[in-house]
Amino acid sequence: MGTIEVVLGDITAERVDAIVTAANESLLGGGGVDGAIHRAAGPRLAAAGAELAPCEPGKAVVTPAFDLTQVKHVIHTVGPVWEGGEHGEDLVLTSCYVESLLLAEELAAESIAFPAIATGIYGFPTERAARVAAMAVRSLPIIDRIRLVAFDRETAEALNRALAEPI
Ligand code: APR
């Protein structure tokens, strides 16, 4: 049984086998965490993404990490755009975590770092997304070290609350 921990910080500073980016379907990069990871990994990340695009919401694909030298893989997953919660958003978000974990397992990754997928530009409510994330990673403890990287305190607290809830 591995560990699941919440950390507050910049995911591009993580020293793990795989980091997950909250991408869009083009996989060409964007703002938010995707922009930060693309800046850190360099232009080859978008070129590699373009080869694999489009990536539909809930799916995950992997590329090398290029200039992000302390990481082996970047897993690109596309979260759901929040539309009020009645359009299967929870299922798509769950799939982002599950598909990323399964891909990481295929890559024999021993550690993975997730951002709070979909809670920024895509507007998914933080508390609800934290519960989805906690449920997904606890249901699939197949990677030894799972790190949920929050960029702000509110997100970190929501993730810790969600992980403290009984399964
Ligand atoms: N490290 C960790 N987390 C970060 C970082 C960072 N450097 N930068 C932003 N975040 C956090 C945000 O604060 C938010 O909690 O990542 C979470 C996800 O927010 P977004 O990056 O906006 O991702 P998302 O809501 O899934 O929207 C995806 O935004 O960047 C574009 O190309 C992306 O079109 C796609 C959309």
PDB file of C-alpha atoms and ligand atoms in Angstrom:
ATOM      1  CA  MET A   1       0.000   0.000   0.000  1.00  0.00           C
ATOM      2  CA  GLY A   2       1.565   3.287  -1.053  1.00  0.00           C
ATOM      3  CA  THR A   3       1.269   6.772   0.316  1.00  0.00           C
ATOM      4  CA  ILE A   4      -1.064   9.589  -0.711  1.00  0.00           C
ATOM      5  CA  GLU A   5      -0.059  13.065   0.372  1.00  0.00           C
ATOM      6  CA  VAL A   6      -1.215  16.601  -0.209  1.00  0.00           C
ATOM      7  CA  VAL A   7       1.495  19.176  -0.873  1.00  0.00           C
ATOM      8  CA  LEU A   8       1.241  22.929  -1.356  1.00  0.00           C
ATOM      9  CA  GLY A   9       3.429  24.204  -4.168  1.00  0.00           C
ATOM     10  CA  ASP A  10       4.362  24.328  -7.808  1.00  0.00           C
ATOM     11  CA  ILE A  11       4.026  20.976  -9.562  1.00  0.00           C
ATOM     12  CA  THR A  12       6.976  21.803 -11.846  1.00  0.00           C
ATOM     13  CA  ALA A  13       9.232  21.500  -8.796  1.00  0.00           C
ATOM     14  CA  GLU A  14       8.078  17.955  -8.054  1.00  0.00           C
ATOM     15  CA  ARG A  15      10.668  15.163  -8.118  1.00  0.00           C
ATOM     16  CA  VAL A  16       8.524  12.233  -9.229  1.00  0.00           C
ATOM     17  CA  ASP A  17       8.497   9.726 -12.076  1.00  0.00           C
ATOM     18  CA  ALA A  18       5.384  11.270 -13.661  1.00  0.00           C
ATOM     19  CA  ILE A  19       3.615  14.576 -13.371  1.00  0.00           C
ATOM     20  CA  VAL A  20       0.096  15.065 -14.663  1.00  0.00           C
ATOM     21  CA  THR A  21      -0.936  18.183 -16.522  1.00  0.00           C
ATOM     22  CA  ALA A  22      -4.482  19.502 -16.770  1.00  0.00           C
ATOM     23  CA  ALA A  23      -4.491  19.878 -20.527  1.00  0.00           C
ATOM     24  CA  ASN A  24      -6.971  20.780 -23.228  1.00  0.00           C
ATOM     25  CA  GLU A  25      -7.851  18.545 -26.152  1.00  0.00           C
ATOM     26  CA  SER A  26      -5.195  20.057 -28.435  1.00  0.00           C
ATOM     27  CA  LEU A  27      -2.377  19.102 -26.008  1.00  0.00           C
ATOM     28  CA  LEU A  28      -0.579  22.254 -27.191  1.00  0.00           C
ATOM     29  CA  GLY A  29      -0.495  23.851 -23.739  1.00  0.00           C
ATOM     30  CA  GLY A  30      -2.445  26.765 -22.370  1.00  0.00           C
ATOM     31  CA  GLY A  31      -2.633  28.727 -19.145  1.00  0.00           C
ATOM     32  CA  GLY A  32      -2.669  27.504 -15.555  1.00  0.00           C
ATOM     33  CA  VAL A  33      -0.758  24.394 -14.628  1.00  0.00           C
ATOM     34  CA  ASP A  34      -0.570  23.310 -18.289  1.00  0.00           C
ATOM     35  CA  GLY A  35       1.185  26.551 -19.148  1.00  0.00           C
ATOM     36  CA  ALA A  36       3.625  26.146 -16.267  1.00  0.00           C
ATOM     37  CA  ILE A  37       4.489  22.569 -17.259  1.00  0.00           C
ATOM     38  CA  HIS A  38       4.889  23.458 -20.934  1.00  0.00           C
ATOM     39  CA  ARG A  39       7.168  26.375 -20.022  1.00  0.00           C
ATOM     40  CA  ALA A  40       9.280  24.102 -17.843  1.00  0.00           C
ATOM     41  CA  ALA A  41       9.396  21.192 -20.289  1.00  0.00           C
ATOM     42  CA  GLY A  42      10.068  23.370 -23.317  1.00  0.00           C
ATOM     43  CA  PRO A  43       8.608  23.494 -26.836  1.00  0.00           C
ATOM     44  CA  ARG A  44       9.168  19.806 -27.501  1.00  0.00           C
ATOM     45  CA  LEU A  45       6.284  19.040 -25.122  1.00  0.00           C
ATOM     46  CA  ALA A  46       3.752  20.743 -27.409  1.00  0.00           C
ATOM     47  CA  ALA A  47       5.289  19.076 -30.455  1.00  0.00           C
ATOM     48  CA  ALA A  48       4.947  15.658 -28.794  1.00  0.00           C
ATOM     49  CA  GLY A  49       1.408  16.520 -27.697  1.00  0.00           C
ATOM     50  CA  ALA A  50       0.430  17.506 -31.216  1.00  0.00           C
ATOM     51  CA  GLU A  51       1.350  14.003 -32.369  1.00  0.00           C
ATOM     52  CA  LEU A  52      -1.170  12.524 -29.904  1.00  0.00           C
ATOM     53  CA  ALA A  53      -3.950  15.121 -30.088  1.00  0.00           C
ATOM     54  CA  PRO A  54      -6.874  15.335 -29.841  1.00  0.00           C
ATOM     55  CA  CYS A  55      -7.247  13.941 -26.327  1.00  0.00           C
ATOM     56  CA  GLU A  56     -10.871  13.717 -25.266  1.00  0.00           C
ATOM     57  CA  PRO A  57     -11.996  14.684 -21.768  1.00  0.00           C
ATOM     58  CA  GLY A  58     -11.330  11.921 -19.232  1.00  0.00           C
ATOM     59  CA  LYS A  59      -8.592  10.299 -21.297  1.00  0.00           C
ATOM     60  CA  ALA A  60      -4.843  10.426 -20.602  1.00  0.00           C
ATOM     61  CA  VAL A  61      -1.782  10.213 -22.841  1.00  0.00           C
ATOM     62  CA  VAL A  62       1.930  10.245 -22.013  1.00  0.00           C
ATOM     63  CA  THR A  63       4.927  12.077 -23.456  1.00  0.00           C
ATOM     64  CA  PRO A  64       8.516  12.480 -22.324  1.00  0.00           C
ATOM     65  CA  ALA A  65       9.198  15.346 -19.917  1.00  0.00           C
ATOM     66  CA  PHE A  66      11.973  16.880 -22.092  1.00  0.00           C
ATOM     67  CA  ASP A  67      13.485  19.890 -20.265  1.00  0.00           C
ATOM     68  CA  LEU A  68      11.705  18.935 -17.036  1.00  0.00           C
ATOM     69  CA  THR A  69      14.755  16.815 -16.282  1.00  0.00           C
ATOM     70  CA  GLN A  70      13.820  15.638 -12.781  1.00  0.00           C
ATOM     71  CA  VAL A  71      10.707  13.918 -14.163  1.00  0.00           C
ATOM     72  CA  LYS A  72      10.492  10.949 -16.560  1.00  0.00           C
ATOM     73  CA  HIS A  73       7.002  11.378 -17.988  1.00  0.00           C
ATOM     74  CA  VAL A  74       4.313  14.008 -18.455  1.00  0.00           C
ATOM     75  CA  ILE A  75       0.830  12.548 -18.451  1.00  0.00           C
ATOM     76  CA  HIS A  76      -1.650  14.820 -20.201  1.00  0.00           C
ATOM     77  CA  THR A  77      -5.273  14.502 -19.154  1.00  0.00           C
ATOM     78  CA  VAL A  78      -8.230  16.660 -20.092  1.00  0.00           C
ATOM     79  CA  GLY A  79     -10.669  17.512 -17.339  1.00  0.00           C
ATOM     80  CA  PRO A  80     -14.360  18.307 -17.720  1.00  0.00           C
ATOM     81  CA  VAL A  81     -15.490  21.866 -18.196  1.00  0.00           C
ATOM     82  CA  TRP A  82     -17.885  22.539 -15.288  1.00  0.00           C
ATOM     83  CA  GLU A  83     -21.464  22.882 -16.561  1.00  0.00           C
ATOM     84  CA  GLY A  84     -23.352  22.799 -13.273  1.00  0.00           C
ATOM     85  CA  GLY A  85     -22.693  19.220 -12.194  1.00  0.00           C
ATOM     86  CA  GLU A  86     -25.484  17.433 -14.028  1.00  0.00           C
ATOM     87  CA  HIS A  87     -23.530  16.610 -17.192  1.00  0.00           C
ATOM     88  CA  GLY A  88     -21.345  13.760 -15.963  1.00  0.00           C
ATOM     89  CA  GLU A  89     -18.530  16.045 -14.823  1.00  0.00           C
ATOM     90  CA  ASP A  90     -17.762  13.878 -11.766  1.00  0.00           C
ATOM     91  CA  LEU A  91     -17.390  10.800 -13.956  1.00  0.00           C
ATOM     92  CA  VAL A  92     -15.073  12.530 -16.408  1.00  0.00           C
ATOM     93  CA  LEU A  93     -12.936  13.912 -13.587  1.00  0.00           C
ATOM     94  CA  THR A  94     -12.756  10.476 -11.953  1.00  0.00           C
ATOM     95  CA  SER A  95     -11.638   9.085 -15.285  1.00  0.00           C
ATOM     96  CA  CYS A  96      -8.822  11.653 -15.491  1.00  0.00           C
ATOM     97  CA  TYR A  97      -7.345  10.315 -12.250  1.00  0.00           C
ATOM     98  CA  VAL A  98      -7.999   6.647 -13.012  1.00  0.00           C
ATOM     99  CA  GLU A  99      -6.650   6.766 -16.584  1.00  0.00           C
ATOM    100  CA  SER A 100      -3.569   8.664 -15.418  1.00  0.00           C
ATOM    101  CA  LEU A 101      -2.897   6.119 -12.654  1.00  0.00           C
ATOM    102  CA  LEU A 102      -3.340   3.174 -15.035  1.00  0.00           C
ATOM    103  CA  LEU A 103      -0.974   4.786 -17.535  1.00  0.00           C
ATOM    104  CA  ALA A 104       1.560   5.469 -14.782  1.00  0.00           C
ATOM    105  CA  GLU A 105       1.345   1.826 -13.735  1.00  0.00           C
ATOM    106  CA  GLU A 106       1.987   0.743 -17.342  1.00  0.00           C
ATOM    107  CA  LEU A 107       5.080   2.955 -17.284  1.00  0.00           C
ATOM    108  CA  ALA A 108       6.216   1.325 -14.016  1.00  0.00           C
ATOM    109  CA  ALA A 109       6.178   4.756 -12.399  1.00  0.00           C
ATOM    110  CA  GLU A 110       6.728   4.605  -8.652  1.00  0.00           C
ATOM    111  CA  SER A 111       5.611   8.163  -7.968  1.00  0.00           C
ATOM    112  CA  ILE A 112       3.113  10.562  -9.538  1.00  0.00           C
ATOM    113  CA  ALA A 113       2.041  14.156  -8.891  1.00  0.00           C
ATOM    114  CA  PHE A 114      -1.405  15.483  -9.765  1.00  0.00           C
ATOM    115  CA  PRO A 115      -2.613  19.077  -9.902  1.00  0.00           C
ATOM    116  CA  ALA A 116      -6.189  19.842  -8.899  1.00  0.00           C
ATOM    117  CA  ILE A 117      -7.490  18.982 -12.350  1.00  0.00           C
ATOM    118  CA  ALA A 118     -10.371  21.092 -13.734  1.00  0.00           C
ATOM    119  CA  THR A 119     -10.626  23.416 -10.708  1.00  0.00           C
ATOM    120  CA  GLY A 120      -9.109  26.451 -12.440  1.00  0.00           C
ATOM    121  CA  ILE A 121     -10.072  27.613 -15.892  1.00  0.00           C
ATOM    122  CA  TYR A 122     -12.535  24.728 -16.233  1.00  0.00           C
ATOM    123  CA  GLY A 123     -14.422  25.927 -13.163  1.00  0.00           C
ATOM    124  CA  PHE A 124     -15.012  22.654 -11.302  1.00  0.00           C
ATOM    125  CA  PRO A 125     -15.821  23.506  -7.646  1.00  0.00           C
ATOM    126  CA  THR A 126     -12.740  22.828  -5.510  1.00  0.00           C
ATOM    127  CA  GLU A 127     -14.457  20.990  -2.637  1.00  0.00           C
ATOM    128  CA  ARG A 128     -16.306  18.639  -4.968  1.00  0.00           C
ATOM    129  CA  ALA A 129     -13.222  18.059  -7.140  1.00  0.00           C
ATOM    130  CA  ALA A 130     -11.183  17.244  -4.034  1.00  0.00           C
ATOM    131  CA  ARG A 131     -13.706  14.569  -3.071  1.00  0.00           C
ATOM    132  CA  VAL A 132     -13.569  13.094  -6.560  1.00  0.00           C
ATOM    133  CA  ALA A 133      -9.756  13.103  -6.505  1.00  0.00           C
ATOM    134  CA  ALA A 134      -9.548  11.527  -3.041  1.00  0.00           C
ATOM    135  CA  MET A 135     -12.055   8.811  -3.946  1.00  0.00           C
ATOM    136  CA  ALA A 136     -10.241   8.020  -7.211  1.00  0.00           C
ATOM    137  CA  VAL A 137      -6.710   7.787  -5.837  1.00  0.00           C
ATOM    138  CA  ARG A 138      -7.805   5.781  -2.780  1.00  0.00           C
ATOM    139  CA  SER A 139      -9.727   3.357  -4.992  1.00  0.00           C
ATOM    140  CA  LEU A 140      -6.632   2.670  -7.084  1.00  0.00           C
ATOM    141  CA  PRO A 141      -3.547   2.582  -4.824  1.00  0.00           C
ATOM    142  CA  ILE A 142      -1.365   1.150  -7.605  1.00  0.00           C
ATOM    143  CA  ILE A 143       1.428   3.736  -7.529  1.00  0.00           C
ATOM    144  CA  ASP A 144       3.683   3.763  -4.505  1.00  0.00           C
ATOM    145  CA  ARG A 145       3.784   7.548  -3.970  1.00  0.00           C
ATOM    146  CA  ILE A 146       0.833   9.695  -5.008  1.00  0.00           C
ATOM    147  CA  ARG A 147       1.185  13.444  -4.451  1.00  0.00           C
ATOM    148  CA  LEU A 148      -1.761  15.794  -4.808  1.00  0.00           C
ATOM    149  CA  VAL A 149      -0.191  19.189  -5.458  1.00  0.00           C
ATOM    150  CA  ALA A 150      -2.292  22.193  -4.462  1.00  0.00           C
ATOM    151  CA  PHE A 151      -1.310  25.620  -5.728  1.00  0.00           C
ATOM    152  CA  ASP A 152      -3.226  27.415  -2.982  1.00  0.00           C
ATOM    153  CA  ARG A 153      -4.131  26.793   0.652  1.00  0.00           C
ATOM    154  CA  GLU A 154      -7.880  26.461   0.031  1.00  0.00           C
ATOM    155  CA  THR A 155      -7.254  23.608  -2.383  1.00  0.00           C
ATOM    156  CA  ALA A 156      -4.796  21.932  -0.011  1.00  0.00           C
ATOM    157  CA  GLU A 157      -7.317  22.107   2.824  1.00  0.00           C
ATOM    158  CA  ALA A 158     -10.098  20.735   0.633  1.00  0.00           C
ATOM    159  CA  LEU A 159      -7.900  17.817  -0.427  1.00  0.00           C
ATOM    160  CA  ASN A 160      -6.896  17.053   3.168  1.00  0.00           C
ATOM    161  CA  ARG A 161     -10.551  17.143   4.264  1.00  0.00           C
ATOM    162  CA  ALA A 162     -11.504  14.816   1.434  1.00  0.00           C
ATOM    163  CA  LEU A 163      -8.725  12.358   2.282  1.00  0.00           C
ATOM    164  CA  ALA A 164      -9.788  12.409   5.963  1.00  0.00           C
ATOM    165  CA  GLU A 165     -13.328  11.291   5.099  1.00  0.00           C
ATOM    166  CA  PRO A 166     -13.976   7.562   5.645  1.00  0.00           C
ATOM    167  CA  ILE A 167     -14.041   5.554   2.413  1.00  0.00           C
TER     168      ILE A 167
HETATM  169  N1  APR B   1       1.445  23.900  -9.961  1.00  0.00           N
HETATM  170  C1  APR B   1       0.381  23.260  -9.417  1.00  0.00           C
HETATM  171  N2  APR B   1      -0.892  23.624  -9.620  1.00  0.00           N
HETATM  172  C2  APR B   1      -1.101  24.696 -10.404  1.00  0.00           C
HETATM  173  C3  APR B   1      -0.050  25.420 -11.021  1.00  0.00           C
HETATM  174  C4  APR B   1       1.264  24.981 -10.769  1.00  0.00           C
HETATM  175  N3  APR B   1       2.328  25.590 -11.298  1.00  0.00           N
HETATM  176  N4  APR B   1      -0.609  26.433 -11.758  1.00  0.00           N
HETATM  177  C5  APR B   1      -1.934  26.354 -11.584  1.00  0.00           C
HETATM  178  N5  APR B   1      -2.243  25.323 -10.770  1.00  0.00           N
HETATM  179  C6  APR B   1      -3.549  24.868 -10.292  1.00  0.00           C
HETATM  180  C7  APR B   1      -4.667  25.877 -10.320  1.00  0.00           C
HETATM  181  O1  APR B   1      -4.575  26.777  -9.222  1.00  0.00           O
HETATM  182  C8  APR B   1      -5.854  24.939 -10.198  1.00  0.00           C
HETATM  183  O2  APR B   1      -6.066  24.610  -8.845  1.00  0.00           O
HETATM  184  O3  APR B   1      -3.992  23.838 -11.151  1.00  0.00           O
HETATM  185  C9  APR B   1      -5.392  23.682 -10.949  1.00  0.00           C
HETATM  186  C10 APR B   1      -6.046  23.469 -12.305  1.00  0.00           C
HETATM  187  O4  APR B   1      -6.272  24.729 -12.917  1.00  0.00           O
HETATM  188  P1  APR B   1      -5.962  24.968 -14.480  1.00  0.00           P
HETATM  189  O5  APR B   1      -4.503  24.907 -14.681  1.00  0.00           O
HETATM  190  O6  APR B   1      -6.681  26.206 -14.881  1.00  0.00           O
HETATM  191  O7  APR B   1      -6.582  23.691 -15.228  1.00  0.00           O
HETATM  192  P2  APR B   1      -8.100  23.369 -15.583  1.00  0.00           P
HETATM  193  O8  APR B   1      -9.058  24.022 -14.660  1.00  0.00           O
HETATM  194  O9  APR B   1      -8.131  21.877 -15.714  1.00  0.00           O
HETATM  195  O10 APR B   1      -8.290  24.043 -17.020  1.00  0.00           O
HETATM  196  C11 APR B   1      -7.622  23.448 -18.115  1.00  0.00           C
HETATM  197  O11 APR B   1      -6.640  25.507 -18.768  1.00  0.00           O
HETATM  198  O12 APR B   1      -4.398  25.811 -18.879  1.00  0.00           O
HETATM  199  C12 APR B   1      -5.501  25.537 -19.623  1.00  0.00           C
HETATM  200  O13 APR B   1      -4.644  24.203 -21.429  1.00  0.00           O
HETATM  201  C13 APR B   1      -5.422  24.168 -20.242  1.00  0.00           C
HETATM  202  O14 APR B   1      -7.330  24.615 -21.591  1.00  0.00           O
HETATM  203  C14 APR B   1      -6.874  23.905 -20.463  1.00  0.00           C
HETATM  204  C15 APR B   1      -7.517  24.484 -19.208  1.00  0.00           C
END
